[in-house]
Amino acid sequence: MTRSDKAATNAADAAPRAGAQTGATRAASAMDADTAASMARRARRSDHVATGVLAVLVGVVCLLTVAMVVYILASGGTKMLDWSFLTSNPSDGGIGPEIFNSFYLLFLTLLISLPLSLGAAIFLTQYAPSGPVTTCIKTIIEVLSSLPSIVVGLFGFLVFVIKFGWQFSIIAGACALTMFNLPIMVRVIQQALEAVPRGQRDAGLAMGLTRWETTIHVLIPSAIPAIVTGVILSAGRVFGEAAALIYTAGQSAPAIDFTNFDITSASCPWNVFRPAETLAVHIWKLNSESVVTDAAAISAGTAAFLVACILVFNILARIIGRALEKKVTAA
Amino acid sequence: MTTIEPETSGASATAAAAPGAAPADAPRTTPAERPSDGEHLLSTRDVSVLYGDNRALKPTTLDFDAGTVTALIGPSGCGKSTFLRCINMMNREIPHCRVEGHIWYGGVDVNAPDTDLYEVRRRIGMVFQQPNPFNKSIYDNIAFAPRRHGVKGRKQLDQLVEESLRGAALWDEVKDDLHKSGRALSGGQQQRLCIARTLALHPDVILMDEPCSALDPIATLAIEQTVRDIVATGICVIIVTHNMEQAARVSDRTAFFYLGEMVETGPTAHLMKMPKDQRLSDYLTGRFS
Ligand SMILES: Nc1ncnc2c1ncn2[C@@H]1O[C@H](COP(=O)(O)OP(=O)(O)O)[C@@H](O)[C@H]1O
Ligand SMILES: [Mg+2]
């Protein structure tokens, strides 16, 4: 039955009821049928129009995004593919330390935020009694997730950099990014866990397993594709974050020496107490207080590299998520 | 001596096995009294359930014996699942749900706050309405819980898996691809896998909540046959069903629930032929669904 048929039947159903009261006869129902047909036509037309408008809107958004990405990649592409640009120090116009800093910071952030958010999400979905306290916690997490990152950055500056005396350091940056990242990760993992059918949990519990065993051995394996996808996507956000880092991880990238394993030394790459400018912060700094001559070109190259990395993250998230999904559903 | 004794212990078990026996079903123990050991495998005494302030199940007293199938019938929403979930304390997983009364099993009250929930659930298994095998291989679906409960050794597990699958009449169908995902099986096979998974813990009781409602008639008959096979090994099965034919085919005893009340219970054949309560006879003749 097509949509217009259905509308016509509905109208025809309604007609006799109305007709019986007023005493109107065949003419009335014939007219009603006409009205119904025209209504159906109009409905179909507005359906077409709505679909068209939506298609145009989506097209515009896609076009804008693609144009932006293409522009960024095009304007910095040649610079980005220059090996010496990617490996040399900022004093020589390169971004070598920034690349390492960005990845190291991301790694440390995930190292801190993954266990925390996993624990929080498990607690919220499996253990927390539903009540005002839990609702309150969930609301706080939501609020936290919409906190402007500059506020997080300044908070991190006051607490980690000043109060804890960590100075501008990777660890201060990682803590600030954790605050920024945690709410999103908790949400993602929470949703992934909640998406596992209730029957799975019940089955585990009904076999005499504890909630913990059920969560770890039944729910998490089922939720892992969604969790991994979410974590990688949030990694993209963290990777491109600047405002939260300007006052925590700092704006300088001292040269690092990969042969130095003295973790108290400022040039040791693994030293978490050294200041570490990331790619995003580098772009910000180049554009706000450029002292180098070809700042624009370096900035464009850095931006291109950053965007390329985030694209790779997103593609990886899809591929890995899908592969895990396949592995999980068909052993 | 035998002439005066109104009912000897085990009378109801015999009544259950022989449907033609007289309906000797009046509760023989006063409500809160603990039934003497060995009389019934499982006894509920005035078990009632509240969801918040809503009493979904009125005090229910029933006995269940080893090697028998008891069917719980009644229109939907009458509290069958609610009652079933009391027996393995799955109701504890529902917030705002409170269970009152006593559930005597192996000399302990399952409903006491200090009962070892995990031990009880290991010995009282459950099969759900929707087949819910884990996202694991057939092998791991079965070996998973025993492993968690301390069964070690490849050989022992292999044996357990085979024995459980045989118990659920699934072995011949899956023995060649035990490492295929449990989700890849058909609905009926999935449900039998769920039964096998429960059998792997060597339970005394298996609770089944409308296990066939998501299955086609052929798969349903296979499950029913499986149920009879399981019971022949001495396990007690309590099965919820809204299908009267199924209750007649599979059960020894039946309890009829209506609007949160256990209205009538007795040997299945007897209950269906001669219902005492008007509501049950209305239900049997299909006057309400
Ligand atoms: N989790 C729950 N929370 C609140 N009320 C419930 C819940 N589960 C069942 N009920 C109520 O308890 C009554 C009995 O439900 P149920 O035991 O599922 O019936 P049946 O299995 O016989 O169809 C119904 O009125 C239902 O609304
Ligand atoms: Mg039910």
mmCIF file with all atom_site columns, C-alpha atoms and ligand atoms in Angstrom, chain B residues 51-52 54-57 74-83 85 94-97 129 209-210 240 257 260, ligand 1:
data_model
loop_
_atom_site.group_PDB
_atom_site.id
_atom_site.type_symbol
_atom_site.label_atom_id
_atom_site.label_alt_id
_atom_site.label_comp_id
_atom_site.label_asym_id
_atom_site.label_entity_id
_atom_site.label_seq_id
_atom_site.pdbx_PDB_ins_code
_atom_site.Cartn_x
_atom_site.Cartn_y
_atom_site.Cartn_z
_atom_site.occupancy
_atom_site.B_iso_or_equiv
_atom_site.pdbx_formal_charge
_atom_site.auth_seq_id
_atom_site.auth_comp_id
_atom_site.auth_asym_id
_atom_site.auth_atom_id
_atom_site.pdbx_PDB_model_num
ATOM   1  C CA  . TYR B 1 51  ? 7.938  -3.166  42.836 1.00 0.00 ? 51  TYR B CA  1
ATOM   2  C CA  . GLY B 1 52  ? 8.068  0.046   44.814 1.00 0.00 ? 52  GLY B CA  1
ATOM   3  C CA  . ASN B 1 54  ? 3.008  -2.055  43.803 1.00 0.00 ? 54  ASN B CA  1
ATOM   4  C CA  . ARG B 1 55  ? 2.523  -5.611  44.986 1.00 0.00 ? 55  ARG B CA  1
ATOM   5  C CA  . ALA B 1 56  ? 3.030  -7.605  41.791 1.00 0.00 ? 56  ALA B CA  1
ATOM   6  C CA  . LEU B 1 57  ? 2.870  -10.988 43.485 1.00 0.00 ? 57  LEU B CA  1
ATOM   7  C CA  . GLY B 1 74  ? -1.539 -17.471 33.382 1.00 0.00 ? 74  GLY B CA  1
ATOM   8  C CA  . PRO B 1 75  ? -2.246 -14.376 31.330 1.00 0.00 ? 75  PRO B CA  1
ATOM   9  C CA  . SER B 1 76  ? 0.663  -12.025 30.736 1.00 0.00 ? 76  SER B CA  1
ATOM   10 C CA  . GLY B 1 77  ? 1.412  -9.558  33.479 1.00 0.00 ? 77  GLY B CA  1
ATOM   11 C CA  . CYS B 1 78  ? 0.121  -11.880 36.182 1.00 0.00 ? 78  CYS B CA  1
ATOM   12 C CA  . GLY B 1 79  ? 3.466  -12.266 37.916 1.00 0.00 ? 79  GLY B CA  1
ATOM   13 C CA  . LYS B 1 80  ? 4.878  -15.524 36.527 1.00 0.00 ? 80  LYS B CA  1
ATOM   14 C CA  . SER B 1 81  ? 8.242  -14.055 35.626 1.00 0.00 ? 81  SER B CA  1
ATOM   15 C CA  . THR B 1 82  ? 8.286  -12.103 38.833 1.00 0.00 ? 82  THR B CA  1
ATOM   16 C CA  . PHE B 1 83  ? 7.804  -15.305 40.825 1.00 0.00 ? 83  PHE B CA  1
ATOM   17 C CA  . ARG B 1 85  ? 12.969 -14.412 39.365 1.00 0.00 ? 85  ARG B CA  1
ATOM   18 C CA  . ILE B 1 94  ? 15.979 -4.846  39.806 1.00 0.00 ? 94  ILE B CA  1
ATOM   19 C CA  . PRO B 1 95  ? 16.003 -1.610  41.757 1.00 0.00 ? 95  PRO B CA  1
ATOM   20 C CA  . HIS B 1 96  ? 12.919 -0.946  43.895 1.00 0.00 ? 96  HIS B CA  1
ATOM   21 C CA  . CYS B 1 97  ? 12.045 -4.633  43.868 1.00 0.00 ? 97  CYS B CA  1
ATOM   22 C CA  . GLN B 1 129 ? 12.762 -15.704 27.010 1.00 0.00 ? 129 GLN B CA  1
ATOM   23 C CA  . ASP B 1 209 ? 10.924 -18.082 31.390 1.00 0.00 ? 209 ASP B CA  1
ATOM   24 C CA  . GLU B 1 210 ? 8.890  -18.708 28.233 1.00 0.00 ? 210 GLU B CA  1
ATOM   25 C CA  . VAL B 1 240 ? 6.765  -20.349 32.499 1.00 0.00 ? 240 VAL B CA  1
ATOM   26 C CA  . PHE B 1 257 ? -1.381 -17.374 38.263 1.00 0.00 ? 257 PHE B CA  1
ATOM   27 C CA  . GLY B 1 260 ? -0.499 -11.497 40.885 1.00 0.00 ? 260 GLY B CA  1
HETATM 28 N N1  . LIG C 2 .   ? 11.024 -4.446  36.596 1.00 0.00 ? 1   LIG C N1  1
HETATM 29 C C1  . LIG C 2 .   ? 9.761  -4.146  36.940 1.00 0.00 ? 1   LIG C C1  1
HETATM 30 N N2  . LIG C 2 .   ? 9.479  -2.971  37.540 1.00 0.00 ? 1   LIG C N2  1
HETATM 31 C C2  . LIG C 2 .   ? 8.217  -2.672  37.883 1.00 0.00 ? 1   LIG C C2  1
HETATM 32 N N3  . LIG C 2 .   ? 7.159  -3.469  37.671 1.00 0.00 ? 1   LIG C N3  1
HETATM 33 C C3  . LIG C 2 .   ? 7.373  -4.642  37.073 1.00 0.00 ? 1   LIG C C3  1
HETATM 34 C C4  . LIG C 2 .   ? 8.688  -5.052  36.670 1.00 0.00 ? 1   LIG C C4  1
HETATM 35 N N4  . LIG C 2 .   ? 8.600  -6.275  36.107 1.00 0.00 ? 1   LIG C N4  1
HETATM 36 C C5  . LIG C 2 .   ? 7.313  -6.616  36.142 1.00 0.00 ? 1   LIG C C5  1
HETATM 37 N N5  . LIG C 2 .   ? 6.563  -5.643  36.721 1.00 0.00 ? 1   LIG C N5  1
HETATM 38 C C6  . LIG C 2 .   ? 5.114  -5.671  36.939 1.00 0.00 ? 1   LIG C C6  1
HETATM 39 O O1  . LIG C 2 .   ? 4.790  -6.830  37.618 1.00 0.00 ? 1   LIG C O1  1
HETATM 40 C C7  . LIG C 2 .   ? 3.635  -7.437  37.076 1.00 0.00 ? 1   LIG C C7  1
HETATM 41 C C8  . LIG C 2 .   ? 3.912  -8.858  36.716 1.00 0.00 ? 1   LIG C C8  1
HETATM 42 O O2  . LIG C 2 .   ? 4.857  -8.883  35.649 1.00 0.00 ? 1   LIG C O2  1
HETATM 43 P P1  . LIG C 2 .   ? 5.516  -10.225 35.130 1.00 0.00 ? 1   LIG C P1  1
HETATM 44 O O3  . LIG C 2 .   ? 6.010  -10.987 36.286 1.00 0.00 ? 1   LIG C O3  1
HETATM 45 O O4  . LIG C 2 .   ? 6.510  -9.844  34.109 1.00 0.00 ? 1   LIG C O4  1
HETATM 46 O O5  . LIG C 2 .   ? 4.299  -10.956 34.453 1.00 0.00 ? 1   LIG C O5  1
HETATM 47 P P2  . LIG C 2 .   ? 4.270  -12.242 33.503 1.00 0.00 ? 1   LIG C P2  1
HETATM 48 O O6  . LIG C 2 .   ? 5.638  -12.799 33.431 1.00 0.00 ? 1   LIG C O6  1
HETATM 49 O O7  . LIG C 2 .   ? 3.289  -13.155 34.128 1.00 0.00 ? 1   LIG C O7  1
HETATM 50 O O8  . LIG C 2 .   ? 3.791  -11.765 32.187 1.00 0.00 ? 1   LIG C O8  1
HETATM 51 C C9  . LIG C 2 .   ? 3.222  -6.605  35.885 1.00 0.00 ? 1   LIG C C9  1
HETATM 52 O O9  . LIG C 2 .   ? 2.132  -5.806  36.273 1.00 0.00 ? 1   LIG C O9  1
HETATM 53 C C10 . LIG C 2 .   ? 4.402  -5.741  35.605 1.00 0.00 ? 1   LIG C C10 1
HETATM 54 O O10 . LIG C 2 .   ? 4.005  -4.470  35.193 1.00 0.00 ? 1   LIG C O10 1
#
